[in-house]
Amino acid sequence: MSVIAANLQAVHQRIAAAAQQAGRQPADIALLAVSKTVPPDRIRAAYAAGQVAFGENYVQEGVDKIAALADLRHRLQWHFIGPLQSNKTRLVAEHFDWVHAVDRLRIAERLSAQRPAGMAALQVCIQVNISGEASKSGVAPAEVPGLAHAVAALPGLRLRGLMAIPEPEHDPAAQRRPFAAMRAMLQALRTDGLDLDTLSMGMSGDMEAAIAEGATLVRIGTAIFGARQYP
Ligand SMILES: *Cc1c(COP(=O)(O)O)cnc(C)c1O
């Protein structure tokens, strides 16, 4: 078995164990393999081991890999998970299936307008700045309802839920607090009439805490592909 296949198996075991602890079904937690800095041949190896959803942080790097893996385009799901500037929205709207870090209406409007007519709606999440001022990206919690209703009304998009990257914490109880706040925020939006099903939260170091608080999609890089090598 390849290293990537073995790592994937170990991550699935972690997800299953965390789900069981929380009284949840492992099948209700999707695994997004974060492949930033990972070359196409290693993404191919992950696909060969059964992984279909991949997350990229940088627009050009992601578009290049989608092109390099064009033969698998219909089998793979590509998620853009990095911060997005308005001059890069067109490439993302034209090439990706999901965007996780929408934090301004202007970005959402551009993605909606630039989504090609023949493609399915772009699936999006709103990124919430759940740890407060320490982190720069994401919308403030108080602004989430207004933004969510506006994004949900855009024709080229389908709002699926919320995403967060809390400040790193080692203590499991401290890890759970921001995730619990995210869960409550999603529930409030649903009570308010929005049809949402996604909590994109949890990375290699905190996926158990995220699953305990209702994550439906965990974004895992290092635990699958090893430590990243930046060029
Ligand atoms: C890099 C990254 C991840 C994966 O982090 P790991 O700690 O390597 O699992 C998840 N989400 C986002 C937004 C990232 O940028």
Short mmCIF file of C-alpha atoms and ligand atoms in Angstrom, two decimals, residues 34 36 57 81 163 165 203-204 219-222 228, ligand 1:
data_model
loop_
_atom_site.label_atom_id
_atom_site.label_comp_id
_atom_site.label_asym_id
_atom_site.label_seq_id
_atom_site.Cartn_x
_atom_site.Cartn_y
_atom_site.Cartn_z
CA VAL A 34 -6.08 19.61 0.99
CA LYS A 36 -1.90 22.79 -1.84
CA ASN A 57 -5.60 27.53 -1.73
CA ILE A 81 -10.43 27.00 0.15
CA MET A 163 -16.53 27.47 7.22
CA ILE A 165 -10.29 28.20 10.69
CA MET A 203 -7.92 20.20 10.02
CA SER A 204 -5.19 17.63 10.76
CA ARG A 219 -10.21 19.73 5.43
CA ILE A 220 -7.11 17.57 5.88
CA GLY A 221 -3.69 18.19 4.32
CA THR A 222 -0.71 17.16 6.43
CA ARG A 228 4.14 20.60 3.01
C1 LIG B 1 -3.80 24.14 4.58
C2 LIG B 1 -5.24 24.18 4.96
C3 LIG B 1 -5.87 23.07 5.55
C4 LIG B 1 -5.16 21.78 5.89
O1 LIG B 1 -4.35 21.93 7.01
P1 LIG B 1 -3.57 20.67 7.65
O2 LIG B 1 -3.21 21.15 8.99
O3 LIG B 1 -2.39 20.42 6.77
O4 LIG B 1 -4.50 19.53 7.67
C5 LIG B 1 -7.22 23.17 5.83
N1 LIG B 1 -7.93 24.28 5.55
C6 LIG B 1 -7.36 25.36 5.00
C7 LIG B 1 -8.18 26.56 4.71
C8 LIG B 1 -5.99 25.36 4.69
O5 LIG B 1 -5.44 26.44 4.16
#
